[in-house]
Coordinates of C-alpha atoms in Angstrom, one line a residue:
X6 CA -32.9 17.1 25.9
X7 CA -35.2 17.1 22.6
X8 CA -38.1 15.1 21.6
X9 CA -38.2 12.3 19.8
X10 CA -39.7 11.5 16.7
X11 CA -42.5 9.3 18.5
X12 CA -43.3 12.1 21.1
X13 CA -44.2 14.6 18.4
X14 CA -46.5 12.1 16.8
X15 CA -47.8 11.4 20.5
X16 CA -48.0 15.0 20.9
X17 CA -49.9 15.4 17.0
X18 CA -53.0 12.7 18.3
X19 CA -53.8 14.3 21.4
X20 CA -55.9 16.7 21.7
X21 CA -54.1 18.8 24.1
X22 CA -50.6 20.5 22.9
X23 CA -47.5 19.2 24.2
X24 CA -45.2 21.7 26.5
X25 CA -43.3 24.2 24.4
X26 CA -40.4 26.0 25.9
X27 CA -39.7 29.6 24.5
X28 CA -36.6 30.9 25.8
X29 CA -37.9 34.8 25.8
X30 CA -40.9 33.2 28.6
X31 CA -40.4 32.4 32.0
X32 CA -42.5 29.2 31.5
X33 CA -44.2 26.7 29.4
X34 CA -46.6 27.8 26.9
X35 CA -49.1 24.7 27.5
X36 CA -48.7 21.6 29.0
X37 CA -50.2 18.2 28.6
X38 CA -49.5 17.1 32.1
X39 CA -50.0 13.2 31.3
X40 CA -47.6 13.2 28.6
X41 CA -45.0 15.5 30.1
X42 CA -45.0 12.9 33.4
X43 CA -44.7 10.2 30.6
X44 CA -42.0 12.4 29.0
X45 CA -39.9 12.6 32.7
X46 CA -40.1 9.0 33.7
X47 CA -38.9 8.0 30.4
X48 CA -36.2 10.1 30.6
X49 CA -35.6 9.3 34.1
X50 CA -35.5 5.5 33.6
X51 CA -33.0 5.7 30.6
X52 CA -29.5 4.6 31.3
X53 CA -27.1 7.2 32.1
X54 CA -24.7 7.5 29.1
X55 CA -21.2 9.5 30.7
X56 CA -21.3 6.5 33.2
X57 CA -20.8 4.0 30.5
X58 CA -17.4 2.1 30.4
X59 CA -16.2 1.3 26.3
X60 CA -13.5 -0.6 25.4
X61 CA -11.5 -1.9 21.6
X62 CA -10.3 -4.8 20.3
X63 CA -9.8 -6.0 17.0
X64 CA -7.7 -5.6 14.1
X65 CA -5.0 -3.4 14.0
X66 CA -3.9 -3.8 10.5
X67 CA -5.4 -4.8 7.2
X68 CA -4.7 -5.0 3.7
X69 CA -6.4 -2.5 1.5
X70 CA -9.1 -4.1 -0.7
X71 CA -9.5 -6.2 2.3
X72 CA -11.9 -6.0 5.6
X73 CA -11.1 -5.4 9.3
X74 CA -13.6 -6.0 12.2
X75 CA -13.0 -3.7 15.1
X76 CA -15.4 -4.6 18.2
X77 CA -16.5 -2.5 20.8
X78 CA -17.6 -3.5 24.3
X79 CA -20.0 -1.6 26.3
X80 CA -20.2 -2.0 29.8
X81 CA -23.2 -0.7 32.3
X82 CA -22.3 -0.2 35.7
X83 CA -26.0 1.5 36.2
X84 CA -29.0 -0.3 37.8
X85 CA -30.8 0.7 34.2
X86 CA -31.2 -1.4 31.5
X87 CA -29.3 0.5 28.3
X88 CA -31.5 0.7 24.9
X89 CA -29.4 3.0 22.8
X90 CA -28.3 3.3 19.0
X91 CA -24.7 3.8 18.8
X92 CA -22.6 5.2 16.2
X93 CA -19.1 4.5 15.5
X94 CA -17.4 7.5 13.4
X95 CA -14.1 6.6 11.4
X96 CA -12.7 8.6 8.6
X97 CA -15.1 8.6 5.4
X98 CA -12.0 6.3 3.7
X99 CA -12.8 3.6 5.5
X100 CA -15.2 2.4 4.0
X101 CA -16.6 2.0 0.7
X102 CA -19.0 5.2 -1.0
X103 CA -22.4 4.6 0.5
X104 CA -21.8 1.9 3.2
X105 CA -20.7 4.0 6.0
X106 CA -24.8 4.4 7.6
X107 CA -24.9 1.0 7.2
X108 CA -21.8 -0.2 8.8
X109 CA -20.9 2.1 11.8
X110 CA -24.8 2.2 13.4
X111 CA -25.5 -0.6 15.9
X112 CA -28.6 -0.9 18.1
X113 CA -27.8 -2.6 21.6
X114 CA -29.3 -3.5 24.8
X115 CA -27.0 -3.7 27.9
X116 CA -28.8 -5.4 31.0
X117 CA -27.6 -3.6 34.7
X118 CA -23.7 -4.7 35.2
X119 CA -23.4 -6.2 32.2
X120 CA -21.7 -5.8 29.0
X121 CA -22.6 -6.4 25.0
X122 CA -20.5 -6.2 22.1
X123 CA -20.9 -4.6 18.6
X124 CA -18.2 -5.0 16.2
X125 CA -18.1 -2.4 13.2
X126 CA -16.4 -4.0 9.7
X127 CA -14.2 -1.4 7.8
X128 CA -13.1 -1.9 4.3
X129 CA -11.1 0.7 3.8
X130 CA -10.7 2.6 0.2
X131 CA -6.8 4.1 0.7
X132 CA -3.7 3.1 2.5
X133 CA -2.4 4.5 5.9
X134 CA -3.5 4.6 9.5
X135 CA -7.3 5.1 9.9
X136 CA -8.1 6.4 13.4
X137 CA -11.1 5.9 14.9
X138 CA -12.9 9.4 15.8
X139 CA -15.6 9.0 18.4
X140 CA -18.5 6.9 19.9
X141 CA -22.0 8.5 20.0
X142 CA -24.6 6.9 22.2
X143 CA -27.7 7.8 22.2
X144 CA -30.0 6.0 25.7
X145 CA -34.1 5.7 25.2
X146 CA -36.2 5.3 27.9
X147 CA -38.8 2.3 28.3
X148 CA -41.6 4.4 26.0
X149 CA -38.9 5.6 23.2
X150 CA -40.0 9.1 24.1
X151 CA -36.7 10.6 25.4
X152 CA -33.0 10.0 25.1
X153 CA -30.2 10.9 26.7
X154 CA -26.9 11.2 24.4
X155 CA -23.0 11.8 25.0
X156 CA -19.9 10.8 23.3
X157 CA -16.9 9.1 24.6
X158 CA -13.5 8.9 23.0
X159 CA -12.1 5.3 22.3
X160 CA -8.8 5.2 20.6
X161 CA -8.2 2.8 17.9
X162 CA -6.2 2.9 15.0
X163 CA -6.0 0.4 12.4
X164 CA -3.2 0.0 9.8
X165 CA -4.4 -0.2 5.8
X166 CA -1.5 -1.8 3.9
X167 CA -0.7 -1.8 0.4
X168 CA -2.4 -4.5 -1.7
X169 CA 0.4 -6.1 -3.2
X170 CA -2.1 -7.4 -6.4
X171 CA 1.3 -8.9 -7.7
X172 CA 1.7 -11.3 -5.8
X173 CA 0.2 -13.6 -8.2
X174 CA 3.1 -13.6 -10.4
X175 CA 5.0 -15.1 -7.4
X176 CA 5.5 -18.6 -8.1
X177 CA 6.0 -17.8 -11.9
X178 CA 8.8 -16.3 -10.7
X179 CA 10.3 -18.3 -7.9
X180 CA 9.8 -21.1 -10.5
X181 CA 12.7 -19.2 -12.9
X182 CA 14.4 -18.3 -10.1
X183 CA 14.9 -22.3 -8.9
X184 CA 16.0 -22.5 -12.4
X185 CA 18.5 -20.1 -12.5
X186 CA 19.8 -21.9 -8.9
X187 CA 19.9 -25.1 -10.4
X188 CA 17.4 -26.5 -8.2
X189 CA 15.3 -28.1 -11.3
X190 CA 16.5 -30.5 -14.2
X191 CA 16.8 -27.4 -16.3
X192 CA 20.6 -25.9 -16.5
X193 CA 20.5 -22.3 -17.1
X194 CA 24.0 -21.3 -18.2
X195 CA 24.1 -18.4 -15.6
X196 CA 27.2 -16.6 -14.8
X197 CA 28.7 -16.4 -11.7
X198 CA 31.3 -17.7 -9.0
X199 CA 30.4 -20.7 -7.6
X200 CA 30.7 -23.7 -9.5
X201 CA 27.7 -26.0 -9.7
X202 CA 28.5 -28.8 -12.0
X203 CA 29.8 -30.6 -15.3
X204 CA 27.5 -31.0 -18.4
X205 CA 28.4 -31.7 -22.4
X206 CA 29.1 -28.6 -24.4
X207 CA 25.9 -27.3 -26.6
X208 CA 26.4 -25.0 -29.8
X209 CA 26.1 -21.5 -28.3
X210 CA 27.7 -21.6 -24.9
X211 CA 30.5 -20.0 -23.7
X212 CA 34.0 -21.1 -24.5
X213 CA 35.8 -20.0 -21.4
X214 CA 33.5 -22.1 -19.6
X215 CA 35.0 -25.0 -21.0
X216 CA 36.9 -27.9 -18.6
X217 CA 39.5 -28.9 -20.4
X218 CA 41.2 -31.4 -17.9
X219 CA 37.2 -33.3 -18.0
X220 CA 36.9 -32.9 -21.6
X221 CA 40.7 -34.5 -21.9
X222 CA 38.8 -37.7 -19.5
X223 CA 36.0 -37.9 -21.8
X224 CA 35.0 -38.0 -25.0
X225 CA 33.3 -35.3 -25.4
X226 CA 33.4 -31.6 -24.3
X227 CA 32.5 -30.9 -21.1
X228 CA 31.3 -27.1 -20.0
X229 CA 31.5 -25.7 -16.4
X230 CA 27.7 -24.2 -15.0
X231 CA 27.4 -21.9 -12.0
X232 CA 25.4 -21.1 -9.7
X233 CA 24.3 -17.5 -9.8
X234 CA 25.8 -14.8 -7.0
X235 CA 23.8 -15.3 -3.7
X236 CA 23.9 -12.3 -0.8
X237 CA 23.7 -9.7 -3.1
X238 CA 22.6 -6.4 -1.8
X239 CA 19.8 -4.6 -3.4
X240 CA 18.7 -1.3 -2.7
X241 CA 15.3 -0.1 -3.8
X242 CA 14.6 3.6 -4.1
X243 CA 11.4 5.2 -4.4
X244 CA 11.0 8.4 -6.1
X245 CA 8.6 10.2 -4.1
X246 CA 8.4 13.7 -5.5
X247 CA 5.6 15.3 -7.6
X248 CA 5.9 13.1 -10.6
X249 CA 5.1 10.1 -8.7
X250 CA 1.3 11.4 -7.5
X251 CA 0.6 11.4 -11.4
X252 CA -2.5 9.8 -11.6
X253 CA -2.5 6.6 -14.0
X254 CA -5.6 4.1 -14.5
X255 CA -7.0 5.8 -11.5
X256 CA -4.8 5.6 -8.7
X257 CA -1.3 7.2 -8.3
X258 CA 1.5 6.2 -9.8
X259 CA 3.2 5.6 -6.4
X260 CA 1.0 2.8 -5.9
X261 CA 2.1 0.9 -9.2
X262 CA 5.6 1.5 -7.9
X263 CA 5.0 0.1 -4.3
X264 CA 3.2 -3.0 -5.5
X265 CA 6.5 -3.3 -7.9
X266 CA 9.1 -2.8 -5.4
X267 CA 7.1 -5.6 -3.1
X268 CA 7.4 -8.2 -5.9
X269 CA 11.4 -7.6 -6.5
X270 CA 11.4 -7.7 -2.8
X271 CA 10.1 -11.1 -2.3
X272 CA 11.5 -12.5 -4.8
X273 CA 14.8 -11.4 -4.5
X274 CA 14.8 -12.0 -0.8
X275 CA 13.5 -15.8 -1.5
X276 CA 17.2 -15.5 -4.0
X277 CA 19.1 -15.2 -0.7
X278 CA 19.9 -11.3 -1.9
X279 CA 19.6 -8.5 1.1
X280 CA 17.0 -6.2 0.9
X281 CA 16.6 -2.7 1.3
X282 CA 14.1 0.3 0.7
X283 CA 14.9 4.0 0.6
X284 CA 11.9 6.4 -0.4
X285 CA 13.0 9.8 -1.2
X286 CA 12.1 13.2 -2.1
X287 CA 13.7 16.1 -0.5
X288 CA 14.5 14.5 2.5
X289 CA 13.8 10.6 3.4
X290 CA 10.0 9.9 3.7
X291 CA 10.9 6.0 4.5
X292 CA 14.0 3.8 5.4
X293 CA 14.1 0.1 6.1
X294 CA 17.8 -1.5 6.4
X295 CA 19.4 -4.7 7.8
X296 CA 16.3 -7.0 7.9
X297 CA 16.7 -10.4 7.1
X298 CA 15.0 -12.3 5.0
X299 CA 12.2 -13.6 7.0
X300 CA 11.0 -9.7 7.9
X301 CA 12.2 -7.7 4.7
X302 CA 8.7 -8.2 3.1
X303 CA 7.0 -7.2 6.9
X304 CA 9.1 -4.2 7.5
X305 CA 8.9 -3.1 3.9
X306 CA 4.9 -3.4 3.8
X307 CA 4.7 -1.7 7.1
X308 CA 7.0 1.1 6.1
X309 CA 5.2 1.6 2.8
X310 CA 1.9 1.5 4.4
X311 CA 1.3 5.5 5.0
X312 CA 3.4 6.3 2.3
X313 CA 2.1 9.5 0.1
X314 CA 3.4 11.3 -2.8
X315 CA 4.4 14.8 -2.3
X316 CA 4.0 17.6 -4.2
X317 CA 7.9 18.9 -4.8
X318 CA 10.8 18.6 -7.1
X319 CA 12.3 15.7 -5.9
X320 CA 16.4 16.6 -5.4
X321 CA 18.4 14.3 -7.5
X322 CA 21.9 15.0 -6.0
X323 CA 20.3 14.5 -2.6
X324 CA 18.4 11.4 -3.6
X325 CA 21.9 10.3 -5.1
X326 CA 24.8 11.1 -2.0
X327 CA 21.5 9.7 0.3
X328 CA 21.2 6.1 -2.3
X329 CA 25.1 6.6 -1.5
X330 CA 25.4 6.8 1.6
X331 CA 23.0 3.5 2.3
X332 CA 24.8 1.3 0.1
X333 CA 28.6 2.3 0.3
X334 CA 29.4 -1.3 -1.4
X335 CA 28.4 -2.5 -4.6
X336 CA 24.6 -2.9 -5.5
X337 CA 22.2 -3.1 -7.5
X338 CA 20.2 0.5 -7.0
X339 CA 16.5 -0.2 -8.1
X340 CA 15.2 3.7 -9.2
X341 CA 11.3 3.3 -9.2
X342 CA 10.6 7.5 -10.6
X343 CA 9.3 8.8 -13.8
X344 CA 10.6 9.0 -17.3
X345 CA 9.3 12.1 -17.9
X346 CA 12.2 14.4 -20.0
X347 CA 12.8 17.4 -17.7
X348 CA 13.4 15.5 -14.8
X349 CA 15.6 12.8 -15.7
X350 CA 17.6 15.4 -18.5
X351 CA 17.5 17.9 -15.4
X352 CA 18.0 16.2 -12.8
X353 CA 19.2 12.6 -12.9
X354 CA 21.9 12.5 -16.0
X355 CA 24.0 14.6 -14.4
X356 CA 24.6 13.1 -10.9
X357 CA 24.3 9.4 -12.8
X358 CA 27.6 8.6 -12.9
X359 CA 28.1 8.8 -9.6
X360 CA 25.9 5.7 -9.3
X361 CA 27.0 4.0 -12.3
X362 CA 30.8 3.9 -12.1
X363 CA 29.8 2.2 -8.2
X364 CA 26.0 0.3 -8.8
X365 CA 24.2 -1.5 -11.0
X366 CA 21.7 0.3 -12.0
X367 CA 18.2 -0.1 -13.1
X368 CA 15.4 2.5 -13.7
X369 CA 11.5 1.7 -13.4
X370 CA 8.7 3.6 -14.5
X371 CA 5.2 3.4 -14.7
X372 CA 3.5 4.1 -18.1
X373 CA 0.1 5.7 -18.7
X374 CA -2.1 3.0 -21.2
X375 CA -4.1 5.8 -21.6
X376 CA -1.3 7.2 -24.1
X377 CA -1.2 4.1 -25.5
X378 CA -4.7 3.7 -26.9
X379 CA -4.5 7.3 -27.9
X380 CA -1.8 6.2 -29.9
X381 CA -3.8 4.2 -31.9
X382 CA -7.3 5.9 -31.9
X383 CA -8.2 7.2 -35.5
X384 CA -11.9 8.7 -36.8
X385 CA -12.3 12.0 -36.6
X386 CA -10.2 15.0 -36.1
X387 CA -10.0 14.9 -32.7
X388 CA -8.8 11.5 -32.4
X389 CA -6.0 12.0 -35.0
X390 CA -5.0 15.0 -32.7
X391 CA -4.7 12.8 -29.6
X392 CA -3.2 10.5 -31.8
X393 CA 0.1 12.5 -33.0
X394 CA 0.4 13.9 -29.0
X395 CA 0.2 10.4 -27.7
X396 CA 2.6 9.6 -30.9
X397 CA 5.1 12.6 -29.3
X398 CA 5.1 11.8 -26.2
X399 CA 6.1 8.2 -26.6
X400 CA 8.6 9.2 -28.7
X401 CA 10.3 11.6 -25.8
X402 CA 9.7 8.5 -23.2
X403 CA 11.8 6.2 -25.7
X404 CA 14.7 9.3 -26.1
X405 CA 14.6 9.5 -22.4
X406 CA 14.8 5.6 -21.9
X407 CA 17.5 5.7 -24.5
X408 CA 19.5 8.3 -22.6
X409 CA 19.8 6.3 -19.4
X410 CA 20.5 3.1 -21.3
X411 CA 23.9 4.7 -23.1
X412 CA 24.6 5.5 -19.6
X413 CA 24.7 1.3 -18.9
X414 CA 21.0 1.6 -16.9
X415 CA 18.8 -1.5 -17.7
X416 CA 15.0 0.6 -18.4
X417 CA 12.1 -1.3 -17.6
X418 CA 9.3 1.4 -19.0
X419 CA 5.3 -0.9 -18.1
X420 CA 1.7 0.0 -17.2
X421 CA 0.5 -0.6 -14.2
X422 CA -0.4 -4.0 -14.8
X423 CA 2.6 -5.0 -15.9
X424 CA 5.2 -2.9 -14.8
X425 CA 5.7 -5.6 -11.1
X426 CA 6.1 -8.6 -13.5
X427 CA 8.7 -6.5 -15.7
X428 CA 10.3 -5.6 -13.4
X429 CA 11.4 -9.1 -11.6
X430 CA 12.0 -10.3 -15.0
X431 CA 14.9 -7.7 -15.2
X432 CA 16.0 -8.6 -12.3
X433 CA 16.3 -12.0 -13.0
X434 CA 17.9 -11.3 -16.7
X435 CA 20.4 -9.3 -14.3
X436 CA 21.2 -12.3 -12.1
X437 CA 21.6 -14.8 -15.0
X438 CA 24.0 -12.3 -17.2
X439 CA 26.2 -12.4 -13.7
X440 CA 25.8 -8.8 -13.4
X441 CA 25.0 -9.0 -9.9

């Protein structure tokens, strides 16, 4: 029991002290008596706290960027009316620098055997599970002069999920991709096994797919088109080792990865192909199989939601016999990792082939713009320095890409910005060279 800010101001205008309590006496130093039976009844009359009844509802899952209203519901089973502040603590993360005072402090009043509800809005500044740590209430009497306080434990966790910015490239997409199919008036000359239809030869296509027996009816020369492979299996493996918590425009190059492997997700789910996602290290950090196409992008959000990098050397052979084992028939193997030299030169050239001679391949990697506008920064000496190491290291990143390529791996090498919409457009060059 302390005193409040308004019974030391009390205490400052009158003319008698308030009661001081020294633990090395056996009493009270003074006493106002007026003020300390003012003091007791206002303490006496405020609402027990430990007697209170709380309960969650709410959101249990939001996107990250996005907000999420949890509300809590306090219930008096006291014949005292409550008049408390209330604080609801979540991890500092959830929400953004400077708003937290602001957003988790309520003041309520609770009639006897009733209930009120306060709902606390969380916009939360990094994926994974925020849990919610513990409710503070703290009861005022009538006068404001004392308060009774206690904290109660009310579980809650809510879900932050990752972003998915590149969604917006979507329907761009989807729009080729009805293309490719055949679905719009424009006839992509795709290769594949199921015939679509007849149309008159152009300079430039393929001879083989010339229809003889239909040219000999006609006139002119007619050309088979096909529709592209459908049921394809895709398997999308995410690198998850040290190189991956790199830090590029900010955030970690995981992220740009996710938001990547989201896009060729949906789209190539919407394509009829099967989905699947592997994330790897030294072990598997996340594993989603066997969903159909209505809960591929679900699962895979879910899965990807608590997601970190770690700090090791990620194990190519493992990552390879474990990308193996999860698609024992031929695929196309997504690698989402980094282009740095000594890991791919180290670690992934020599156990390659075992994907190669079985998989499709194709390698993703996010690139640092930073490098980039070094690159090109002249001016004074410094700048030239950056200049010739940004120059160096792009030159590596190319060898490296180079590398993988003469080992028949499509590279897709983009900044974060770009890397989701590269990415899908490879994978749609893929599907209309018939490679899948």
């Amino acid at each position: 029991m302390a005193l409040t800010g308004r019974a030391a101001l009390l205490a400052a205008l009158g003319s008698l002290p308030v009661g001081i309590w020294d633990p090395g006496w056996t009493g009270i130093l003074a006493v106002n008596a007026p003020l300390a039976v003012a003091c007791a009844c206002d303490y006496a009359l405020a609402a027990p706290v430990r007697r209170l009844g709380l309960t969650r509802s709410g959101d249990t899952s939001v996107r990250l960027g996005d907000s999420a209203d949890v509300t809590l519901t306090v219930t008096n089973p006291s014949g005292r009316p409550l008049r408390a502040r209330l604080r609801d603590a979540w991890p500092p993360s959830s929400w953004q620098p400077g708003t937290e005072t602001a957003a988790s402090r309520h003041r309520l009043t609770v009639p006897p055997g009733e209930r009120r509800r306060v709902t606390t809005r969380l916009r939360p500044t990094r994926r994974g599970d925020r849990e919610a740590d513990r409710v503070t209430i703290r009861s005022y009497g009538p006068l404001g002069l004392f308060a009774r306080q206690g904290t109660h434990k009310v579980p809650w966790t809510v879900r932050v999920l990752p972003p998915f910015a590149s969604r917006k490239h979507l329907p761009s997409k989807l729009a080729r991709l009805r293309e490719l199919d055949g679905r719009t008036s424009v006839l992509i000359r795709g290769e594949g096994t199921e015939f679509d239809s007849l149309r008159e030869y152009v300079p430039g296509d393929d001879t083989r797919s010339i229809d003889w027996r239909a040219t000999a009816r006609q006139s002119t020369v007619a050309v088979r088109t096909w529709r592209p492979e459908r049921d394809r299996h895709i398997l999308l493996v995410l690198d998850t080792g040290r190189t991956s918590a790199g830090r590029v425009d900010d955030a970690p190059r995981l992220d740009a990865s996710l938001d990547a492997a989201l896009l060729l997700a949906a789209l190539a789910s919407r394509a009829g192909d099967r989905v699947d996602l592997l994330a790897y290290d030294r072990r598997v950090r996340a594993l989603v199989q066997g969903r159909s196409a209505k809960d591929v992008l679900p699962s895979l959000v879910d899965a990807l939601a608590t997601l970190e990098p770690e700090l090791v050397e990620t194990d190519a052979r493992g990552l390879t016999a474990t990308a193996l084992r999860t698609a024992p028939r031929r695929s196309l193997i997504v690698l989402l990792t980094s282009l740095d030299a000594a890991p791919v030169e180290e670690g992934l050239l020599p156990v390659l082939p075992q994907l190669t001679q079985r998989h499709t391949v194709l390698v993703a990697s996010v690139a640092d713009p930073l490098v980039t506008r070094m690159a090109t920064s002249r001016g004074n000496v410094d700048a030239v320095y950056e200049a010739a190491a940004a120059a160096q290291a792009q030159t590596e990143r190319h060898r490296t890409a180079e590398q993988l390529r003469r080992h028949g791996v499509t590279v897709v090498d983009a900044t974060p910005d770009d890397v989701a919409p590269a990415l899908a457009d490879a994978y749609l060059a893929l599907k209309t060279a018939g490679r899948l």
